[in-house]
CSV table of C-alpha atoms in Angstrom, one decimal:
chain,number,residue,atom,x,y,z
A,776,MET,CA,15.2,-36.8,-30.9
A,777,ASN,CA,19.0,-37.0,-30.9
A,778,GLN,CA,20.8,-37.5,-27.6
A,779,LYS,CA,22.3,-34.2,-26.3
A,780,ASN,CA,25.9,-33.9,-25.3
A,781,ILE,CA,26.9,-32.1,-22.1
A,782,LEU,CA,30.5,-31.2,-21.3
A,783,VAL,CA,31.0,-31.2,-17.5
A,784,ILE,CA,34.2,-29.4,-16.4
A,785,LEU,CA,35.5,-30.6,-13.0
A,786,PRO,CA,38.1,-28.9,-10.7
A,787,THR,CA,39.3,-32.3,-9.6
A,788,PHE,CA,38.5,-36.0,-10.4
A,789,GLY,CA,36.6,-38.1,-7.9
A,790,ASP,CA,34.8,-35.6,-5.7
A,791,THR,CA,31.7,-37.1,-4.2
A,792,LYS,CA,29.4,-34.1,-4.8
A,793,ASP,CA,30.6,-33.6,-8.4
A,794,SER,CA,30.2,-37.3,-9.2
A,795,LYS,CA,26.6,-37.2,-7.9
A,796,ARG,CA,25.9,-34.3,-10.3
A,797,ILE,CA,27.3,-36.3,-13.2
A,798,LYS,CA,25.1,-39.3,-12.2
A,799,LEU,CA,22.0,-37.1,-12.2
A,800,LEU,CA,22.7,-35.8,-15.7
A,801,LYS,CA,23.6,-39.3,-17.0
A,802,ILE,CA,20.4,-41.0,-15.8
A,803,SER,CA,18.4,-38.1,-17.3
A,804,GLY,CA,19.4,-39.4,-20.8
A,805,PHE,CA,22.3,-37.0,-21.7
A,806,LYS,CA,25.6,-38.1,-23.0
A,807,ILE,CA,28.2,-36.8,-20.5
A,808,ASN,CA,31.7,-35.9,-21.5
A,809,VAL,CA,34.0,-34.9,-18.6
A,810,ALA,CA,37.0,-32.6,-18.7
A,811,TYR,CA,38.9,-32.4,-15.4
A,812,PHE,CA,42.0,-31.1,-13.7
A,813,ILE,CA,44.4,-33.4,-11.8
A,814,ARG,CA,45.1,-32.7,-8.1
A,815,ASN,CA,46.8,-34.6,-5.3
A,816,GLN,CA,43.5,-35.8,-3.9
A,817,PHE,CA,42.1,-39.1,-2.8
A,818,LEU,CA,39.5,-40.6,-5.2
A,819,SER,CA,36.4,-40.8,-3.0
A,820,ARG,CA,33.9,-41.5,-5.7
A,821,GLU,CA,34.7,-42.2,-9.4
A,822,PRO,CA,32.3,-40.5,-11.8
A,823,VAL,CA,30.6,-42.5,-14.5
A,824,ALA,CA,30.5,-40.7,-17.8
A,825,ASP,CA,30.9,-41.4,-21.6
A,826,SER,CA,34.3,-39.8,-22.0
A,827,PHE,CA,37.1,-38.2,-20.0
A,828,VAL,CA,39.8,-35.7,-20.9
A,829,GLN,CA,42.6,-34.5,-18.6
A,830,LEU,CA,43.1,-30.7,-18.7
A,831,GLY,CA,46.4,-30.6,-16.7
A,832,LYS,CA,47.6,-30.8,-13.2
A,833,VAL,CA,47.1,-28.0,-10.6
A,834,THR,CA,48.6,-27.6,-7.2
A,835,ASP,CA,46.8,-25.8,-4.3
A,836,GLY,CA,48.4,-22.5,-3.4
A,837,LYS,CA,50.5,-22.2,-6.5
A,838,TYR,CA,48.3,-19.7,-8.3
A,839,LEU,CA,50.8,-18.6,-11.0
A,840,THR,CA,51.3,-22.2,-12.1
A,841,ARG,CA,47.6,-22.8,-12.0
A,842,LEU,CA,47.0,-19.8,-14.2
A,843,VAL,CA,49.3,-21.2,-16.8
A,844,VAL,CA,47.6,-24.5,-16.8
A,845,TYR,CA,44.2,-22.8,-17.0
A,846,ILE,CA,45.2,-20.8,-20.0
A,847,LYS,CA,46.5,-23.9,-21.8
A,848,SER,CA,43.2,-25.7,-21.0
A,849,ILE,CA,41.2,-23.0,-22.8
A,850,PHE,CA,42.4,-24.4,-26.2
A,851,VAL,CA,41.4,-27.9,-25.3
A,852,LEU,CA,38.0,-26.8,-23.9
A,853,ARG,CA,37.3,-24.9,-27.1
A,854,LYS,CA,37.8,-28.0,-29.2
A,855,LEU,CA,35.5,-30.0,-26.8
A,856,SER,CA,32.9,-27.2,-26.8
A,857,LYS,CA,32.4,-27.6,-30.5
A,858,HIS,CA,31.1,-31.2,-30.0
A,859,ASN,CA,28.8,-30.5,-27.0
A,860,ASP,CA,25.4,-28.8,-26.8
A,861,LEU,CA,25.9,-27.4,-23.3
A,862,ILE,CA,28.7,-26.8,-20.8
A,863,TYR,CA,28.2,-27.5,-17.1
A,864,ALA,CA,31.0,-25.8,-15.1
A,865,ILE,CA,31.6,-26.7,-11.5
A,866,GLY,CA,32.6,-23.4,-9.8
A,867,ILE,CA,33.0,-19.9,-11.0
A,868,ASP,CA,36.6,-20.2,-12.0
A,869,LEU,CA,35.8,-23.0,-14.4
A,870,ALA,CA,32.8,-21.0,-15.7
A,871,ILE,CA,35.2,-18.2,-16.6
A,872,LEU,CA,37.4,-20.7,-18.5
A,873,CYS,CA,34.4,-22.1,-20.4
A,874,PHE,CA,33.2,-18.6,-21.3
A,875,PHE,CA,36.5,-17.7,-22.9
A,876,ALA,CA,36.8,-21.1,-24.5
A,877,SER,CA,33.4,-20.8,-26.2
A,878,ILE,CA,33.6,-17.2,-27.5
A,879,GLY,CA,32.1,-17.1,-30.9
A,880,LEU,CA,30.5,-20.5,-30.5
A,881,LYS,CA,26.8,-21.2,-29.8
A,882,ASN,CA,27.3,-23.1,-26.5
A,883,LYS,CA,25.3,-22.1,-23.5
A,884,PHE,CA,26.6,-22.9,-20.0
A,885,ILE,CA,25.5,-23.6,-16.5
A,886,ILE,CA,27.4,-22.8,-13.3
A,887,ASP,CA,27.2,-25.2,-10.4
A,888,VAL,CA,28.0,-23.5,-7.0
A,889,ALA,CA,28.6,-25.3,-3.7
A,890,ASP,CA,31.2,-23.2,-1.9
A,891,ILE,CA,32.5,-19.7,-1.5
A,892,ARG,CA,36.2,-18.9,-1.4
A,893,PRO,CA,37.8,-16.1,0.7
A,894,ILE,CA,38.9,-14.1,-2.4
A,895,GLN,CA,35.3,-13.9,-3.6
A,896,VAL,CA,34.3,-11.8,-0.6
A,897,SER,CA,37.7,-10.1,-0.1
A,898,ASN,CA,37.8,-6.3,-0.1
A,899,SER,CA,41.2,-6.4,-1.8
A,900,LEU,CA,41.6,-5.0,-5.3
A,901,PHE,CA,41.9,-8.5,-6.7
A,902,GLY,CA,38.8,-9.6,-4.9
A,903,LYS,CA,36.8,-6.6,-6.3
A,904,ILE,CA,38.1,-7.3,-9.8
A,905,LEU,CA,37.1,-11.0,-9.5
A,906,ARG,CA,33.6,-10.1,-8.4
A,907,TYR,CA,33.3,-7.8,-11.4
A,908,ILE,CA,34.3,-10.7,-13.7
A,909,GLU,CA,31.9,-13.0,-11.8
A,910,ILE,CA,29.0,-10.6,-12.3
A,911,PHE,CA,29.8,-10.4,-16.0
A,912,ILE,CA,30.0,-14.2,-16.4
A,913,THR,CA,27.0,-15.0,-14.2
A,914,LYS,CA,24.8,-12.7,-16.3
A,915,ARG,CA,25.7,-14.7,-19.4
A,916,ALA,CA,25.0,-18.1,-17.8
A,917,SER,CA,21.8,-19.8,-18.6
A,918,LEU,CA,21.3,-21.2,-15.1
A,919,ILE,CA,23.0,-21.2,-11.7
A,920,VAL,CA,22.7,-24.5,-9.8
A,921,VAL,CA,23.2,-24.0,-6.0
A,922,THR,CA,23.3,-26.4,-3.0
A,923,SER,CA,21.8,-23.7,-0.7
A,924,LYS,CA,19.2,-21.0,-1.2
A,925,GLY,CA,21.5,-18.8,0.8
A,926,PHE,CA,23.9,-18.5,-2.1
A,927,ILE,CA,21.1,-16.7,-4.1
A,928,ASP,CA,19.8,-14.6,-1.2
A,929,TYR,CA,23.1,-13.6,0.3
A,930,TYR,CA,26.0,-13.9,-2.2
A,931,TYR,CA,24.4,-13.3,-5.6
A,932,LYS,CA,21.7,-10.8,-4.6
A,933,GLU,CA,23.4,-9.0,-1.7
A,934,ILE,CA,27.1,-9.2,-2.5
A,935,LEU,CA,27.1,-9.3,-6.3
A,936,GLY,CA,23.9,-7.2,-6.6
A,937,LEU,CA,22.2,-9.5,-9.1
A,938,LYS,CA,18.6,-9.1,-8.2
A,939,SER,CA,17.2,-11.2,-11.0
A,940,ILE,CA,18.9,-14.6,-11.5
A,941,LYS,CA,17.8,-17.9,-12.9
A,942,TYR,CA,18.7,-20.7,-10.5
A,943,PHE,CA,17.9,-24.2,-9.5
A,944,LEU,CA,18.3,-25.5,-5.9
A,945,LEU,CA,20.0,-28.9,-6.0
A,946,GLU,CA,20.9,-29.8,-2.4
A,947,ASN,CA,23.7,-32.1,-1.4
A,948,LYS,CA,21.3,-35.0,-0.9
A,949,VAL,CA,22.3,-38.7,-1.1
A,950,ASP,CA,21.7,-40.6,-4.3
A,951,TYR,CA,22.0,-44.2,-3.1
A,952,GLU,CA,19.8,-46.7,-1.4
A,953,PHE,CA,20.9,-49.3,1.2
A,954,HIS,CA,18.0,-51.9,0.9
A,955,ASN,CA,16.6,-53.7,4.0
A,956,VAL,CA,19.4,-52.5,6.2
A,957,GLU,CA,18.9,-51.1,9.7
A,958,LEU,CA,21.8,-49.6,11.6
A,959,SER,CA,22.6,-51.3,14.8
A,960,ARG,CA,21.1,-49.9,18.0
A,961,ARG,CA,23.8,-49.0,20.5
A,962,LEU,CA,23.5,-50.1,24.1
A,963,LYS,CA,23.0,-47.4,26.7
A,964,ASN,CA,26.0,-48.6,28.7
A,965,ASP,CA,28.3,-48.0,25.8
A,966,LYS,CA,30.2,-44.7,25.3
A,967,ILE,CA,28.6,-42.2,23.0
A,968,VAL,CA,30.6,-42.1,19.7
A,969,LEU,CA,30.9,-38.9,17.8
A,970,GLY,CA,31.7,-39.0,14.1
A,971,TYR,CA,33.5,-36.6,11.8
A,972,PHE,CA,33.7,-37.8,8.2
A,973,GLY,CA,34.6,-36.3,4.8
A,974,VAL,CA,37.2,-33.8,3.8
A,975,LEU,CA,38.9,-33.0,7.1
A,976,ARG,CA,39.9,-29.4,7.1
A,977,ASP,CA,38.4,-28.0,10.4
A,978,LYS,CA,41.0,-27.9,13.2
A,979,TRP,CA,38.3,-26.7,15.7
A,980,THR,CA,36.3,-29.9,15.2
A,981,LEU,CA,39.3,-32.0,16.0
A,982,MET,CA,40.2,-29.8,19.0
A,983,PHE,CA,36.6,-30.2,20.3
A,984,ILE,CA,36.6,-34.0,19.9
A,985,ASN,CA,40.0,-34.3,21.6
A,986,LYS,CA,39.0,-32.1,24.6
A,987,LEU,CA,35.6,-33.7,25.0
A,988,VAL,CA,37.0,-37.3,25.2
A,989,GLU,CA,39.7,-36.0,27.5
A,990,THR,CA,37.2,-34.3,29.8
A,991,TYR,CA,34.7,-37.2,29.7
A,992,PRO,CA,36.8,-40.3,29.0
A,993,GLU,CA,34.1,-42.6,30.4
A,994,LYS,CA,31.3,-41.1,28.3
A,995,PHE,CA,32.6,-40.3,24.9
A,996,GLU,CA,34.7,-41.7,22.0
A,997,GLY,CA,35.4,-40.2,18.5
A,998,ILE,CA,35.7,-41.8,15.1
A,999,ILE,CA,37.2,-39.8,12.2
A,1000,ALA,CA,37.4,-40.8,8.6
A,1001,GLY,CA,38.2,-39.1,5.3
A,1002,ILE,CA,40.8,-37.0,3.5
A,1003,ASN,CA,43.0,-34.9,5.8
A,1004,LEU,CA,43.7,-31.4,4.5
A,1005,LEU,CA,45.0,-30.1,7.8
A,1006,ASN,CA,48.7,-29.6,8.7
A,1007,THR,CA,50.1,-33.0,9.3
A,1008,LYS,CA,51.7,-32.2,12.6
A,1009,ASP,CA,48.5,-30.6,14.0
A,1010,PHE,CA,46.4,-33.6,12.7
A,1011,SER,CA,48.8,-36.2,14.2
A,1012,LYS,CA,49.0,-34.3,17.5
A,1013,LEU,CA,45.2,-34.2,17.9
A,1014,ILE,CA,44.6,-37.8,16.8
A,1015,SER,CA,47.5,-40.0,17.8
A,1016,THR,CA,47.7,-38.8,21.4
A,1017,SER,CA,44.2,-40.0,22.3
A,1018,LYS,CA,43.2,-43.6,22.7
A,1019,GLN,CA,39.6,-42.4,22.7
A,1020,ILE,CA,39.8,-41.3,19.0
A,1021,LYS,CA,40.2,-43.5,16.0
A,1022,TYR,CA,41.2,-42.3,12.6
A,1023,LEU,CA,40.1,-44.8,9.9
A,1024,GLY,CA,41.7,-43.0,6.9
A,1025,PRO,CA,40.1,-42.1,3.5
A,1026,TYR,CA,37.0,-44.0,2.4
A,1027,LYS,CA,34.9,-44.7,-0.7
A,1028,SER,CA,31.5,-43.1,-1.1
A,1029,PRO,CA,28.9,-44.6,-1.0
A,1030,GLU,CA,30.4,-48.1,-0.6
A,1031,ASP,CA,31.9,-47.5,2.9
A,1032,LEU,CA,29.2,-45.2,4.3
A,1033,PHE,CA,27.0,-47.8,5.9
A,1034,GLN,CA,29.8,-49.3,7.9
A,1035,LEU,CA,31.0,-45.9,9.0
A,1036,TYR,CA,27.7,-44.6,10.2
A,1037,ASP,CA,27.0,-47.9,11.9
A,1038,LYS,CA,29.9,-47.1,14.2
A,1039,ILE,CA,28.7,-43.8,15.5
A,1040,ASP,CA,25.8,-42.2,17.5
A,1041,VAL,CA,26.0,-38.6,16.5
A,1042,MET,CA,27.6,-36.7,13.6
A,1043,LEU,CA,29.5,-33.4,13.9
A,1044,VAL,CA,28.9,-30.6,11.4
A,1045,PHE,CA,30.7,-27.6,12.6
A,1046,TYR,CA,30.7,-25.1,9.8
A,1047,PRO,CA,32.1,-22.6,8.9
A,1048,GLU,CA,35.7,-23.0,10.1
A,1049,PHE,CA,36.8,-21.0,13.2
A,1050,ASN,CA,39.4,-18.9,11.4
A,1051,SER,CA,37.1,-17.4,8.8
A,1052,SER,CA,37.2,-13.7,8.3
A,1053,ASP,CA,33.9,-11.7,9.0
A,1054,ASP,CA,33.0,-11.6,5.3
A,1055,TRP,CA,34.0,-15.2,4.6
A,1056,PHE,CA,32.2,-16.3,7.7
A,1057,ASN,CA,28.9,-14.7,6.5
A,1058,ALA,CA,29.4,-16.4,3.1
A,1059,LYS,CA,30.5,-19.8,4.4
A,1060,LYS,CA,27.7,-20.2,7.0
A,1061,ILE,CA,25.1,-20.5,4.1
A,1062,CYS,CA,26.9,-23.6,2.7
A,1063,ARG,CA,25.4,-27.0,3.3
A,1064,SER,CA,27.4,-30.1,4.3
A,1065,ASN,CA,27.3,-33.6,2.7
A,1066,ARG,CA,27.4,-34.9,6.3
A,1067,PHE,CA,24.0,-33.3,7.1
A,1068,TYR,CA,22.3,-35.3,4.4
A,1069,GLU,CA,24.3,-38.5,5.0
A,1070,ALA,CA,23.5,-38.4,8.7
A,1071,GLY,CA,19.9,-37.7,8.0
A,1072,TYR,CA,19.6,-40.6,5.6
A,1073,PHE,CA,21.2,-43.0,8.2
A,1074,LYS,CA,19.0,-41.4,11.0
A,1075,LYS,CA,22.0,-40.3,13.0
A,1076,PRO,CA,21.5,-37.1,15.2
A,1077,LEU,CA,23.7,-34.1,14.5
A,1078,ILE,CA,25.6,-31.4,16.4
A,1079,SER,CA,26.2,-28.1,14.6
A,1080,PHE,CA,26.3,-24.4,15.1
A,1081,SER,CA,23.0,-22.5,15.5
A,1082,PHE,CA,24.1,-19.8,13.0
A,1083,SER,CA,24.9,-22.3,10.1
A,1084,GLY,CA,22.5,-23.4,7.4
A,1085,ASP,CA,22.7,-27.0,8.7
A,1086,GLY,CA,22.2,-25.9,12.3
A,1087,LYS,CA,19.0,-24.0,11.5
A,1088,GLU,CA,17.6,-27.2,9.9
A,1089,ILE,CA,18.7,-29.3,12.8
A,1090,GLU,CA,16.8,-27.0,15.2
A,1091,ARG,CA,13.7,-26.8,12.9
A,1092,MET,CA,13.4,-30.6,12.6
A,1093,ASP,CA,14.6,-31.3,16.2
A,1094,ILE,CA,17.2,-33.9,15.1
A,1095,GLY,CA,20.1,-32.9,17.2
A,1096,MET,CA,21.7,-30.0,19.2
A,1097,THR,CA,23.4,-26.7,18.3
A,1098,LEU,CA,26.1,-24.6,19.8
A,1099,ASN,CA,26.1,-20.8,19.8
A,1100,ASN,CA,29.8,-20.0,19.4
A,1101,TYR,CA,33.3,-21.3,19.1
A,1102,ASP,CA,34.1,-21.2,22.8
A,1103,LEU,CA,35.8,-24.6,23.2
A,1104,ASP,CA,35.3,-24.9,27.0
A,1105,GLU,CA,31.7,-23.9,26.7
A,1106,ALA,CA,31.1,-26.4,23.9
A,1107,VAL,CA,32.7,-29.2,25.8
A,1108,ASN,CA,30.7,-28.4,28.9
A,1109,VAL,CA,27.4,-28.1,27.0
A,1110,VAL,CA,27.8,-31.3,25.1
A,1111,GLY,CA,29.4,-33.2,27.9
A,1112,SER,CA,26.5,-32.4,30.4
A,1113,LYS,CA,23.5,-32.5,28.0
A,1114,LEU,CA,24.2,-35.2,25.4
A,1115,ASN,CA,23.0,-38.6,26.5
A,1116,PHE,CA,21.4,-41.7,25.1
A,1117,GLN,CA,17.9,-40.5,26.1
A,1118,ASN,CA,17.9,-37.4,23.9
A,1119,LEU,CA,19.8,-39.3,21.1
A,1120,GLU,CA,16.9,-41.7,21.0
A,1121,SER,CA,14.4,-38.9,21.0
A,1122,TRP,CA,16.1,-37.2,18.1
A,1123,LYS,CA,16.4,-40.5,16.3
A,1124,GLN,CA,12.7,-41.0,16.5
A,1125,ASN,CA,12.1,-37.6,14.9
A,1126,PHE,CA,13.8,-38.8,11.8
A,1127,TYR,CA,10.9,-41.2,11.2
A,1128,LYS,CA,8.5,-38.2,11.0
A,1129,ILE,CA,10.6,-36.6,8.2
A,1130,SER,CA,10.2,-37.5,4.5
A,1131,ASN,CA,13.1,-39.4,3.0
A,1132,ASN,CA,13.1,-36.8,0.2
A,1133,THR,CA,14.5,-34.3,2.7
A,1134,PHE,CA,17.8,-36.2,2.7
A,1135,GLN,CA,17.6,-38.3,-0.5
A,1136,PHE,CA,17.1,-37.3,-4.2
A,1137,TYR,CA,13.6,-37.9,-5.5
A,1138,MET,CA,12.6,-36.0,-8.7
A,1139,GLU,CA,15.5,-33.6,-8.9
A,1140,ASN,CA,17.1,-35.2,-11.9
A,1141,GLU,CA,13.9,-34.9,-13.9
A,1142,ILE,CA,13.4,-31.2,-13.0
A,1143,LEU,CA,17.0,-30.4,-13.9
A,1144,ALA,CA,16.8,-32.4,-17.1
A,1145,LYS,CA,13.7,-30.4,-18.1
A,1146,LYS,CA,15.5,-27.1,-17.4
A,1147,ILE,CA,18.5,-28.2,-19.5
A,1148,LYS,CA,16.4,-29.2,-22.4
A,1149,GLU,CA,14.7,-25.9,-22.4
A,1150,ILE,CA,18.1,-24.1,-22.4
A,1151,ILE,CA,19.4,-26.3,-25.3
C-alpha cells in the first residue's frame, strides 16, 4: 500500500502541542507535509516532517493584514492540496482556509481544536457570522480532534448546536520518556517552590505568586519560565521587584523540562484567565493545559481552580489543591496556611497509584492512524 500524504496546516511554527501532533502522525507511517504561518514567537519545539512551506507572516492584533495574508495563502494551499490525501488543520480559521483552498478537489480534512477565542462565543454580529461559518465548515469535516471532551459537550453541541459530530479525544499528554531518572526530593526545611511554565499570558498567576512570596517570604519561592505574552511593564514589575521569584526565560520542550521540574515542588495551572467575559469564561474553563500533563508525568502536585477541567481532575485524583475563585487575598491565605511539605508528599504518593497513560501517550497514535486511514 502506498504511503499516504497528509498536509498539516499550522498557525505558527514551533508550538509544542502542534509538534506533538505532527510526531504522532509521522510515527504512524504517514508522509507529513507542513504549511505554516510565521509569527514573532519563540521556537519551543521544532516539528519533524518531510517538507515545509511558509504561507506568509501574520501579526497578532492586525486582523486586516492577516486577512490579506490568509487570502494569498489559499492559492498556495490549493497547489499543496492536490499532492496530499488529507488536510489536517490546526484551528477553525485554518480549517476555513483549507476548505476554500480545496473546493472542487477530493481532499477530506480534519480540524484539530485545543482552544476557544473570545470572538467564537461573542454575541456581536461578527461573532454570530463566524459561528455560522464554523457550523458550515465543521459539518463538512471528516473528524474533529479535541484536547478536551468539554469542547464537544459544551462548544459544539451546546453553542453551535451540532448534536451529532465525529470526534476523537486526543489529550495534551506528553510524548517523551526520561529513562531511569528520579526527580530530586526536596528537604522539608527548604522553601516550597511554585512553578509557572509555558506561554505566560495570565497576569493573575503572576500577581498570586508575587503576593504569596511577599506575604510568606520564609516559606515560598517562585520559578517562572517560558514565552512572555504579557505587557512588558506589567511582567517586569511583577518579576523583577521580588528576590523570591526567578524568571528563567524561554525554554526548549522537552529537552529542558526535566531540569525545570526538578527545581519546583508544585505547579500552578490557573485557567481560564481572570479577565475572561462570561461566555468566554465558560468556554475557556473546558480547555486543558500542557502543564497538567507535564506536572503529572514528573509527579509534581498541582494547584488550580475547582471550576476548570484541570481542577476537576486534580480533585478526582487527589494530586493537589484547588481554589474556588479569583479573590487574590483569599487565595494567598488558603495556599499560605494549608500548603506544606506533608500534603505535598501525600499528593506525590498518589501519583504512583495512577497509570502513566493518564499523562503520557500510549496507543493514541495507532487509534488516530486507523481513523485517518478509514477517512482516506
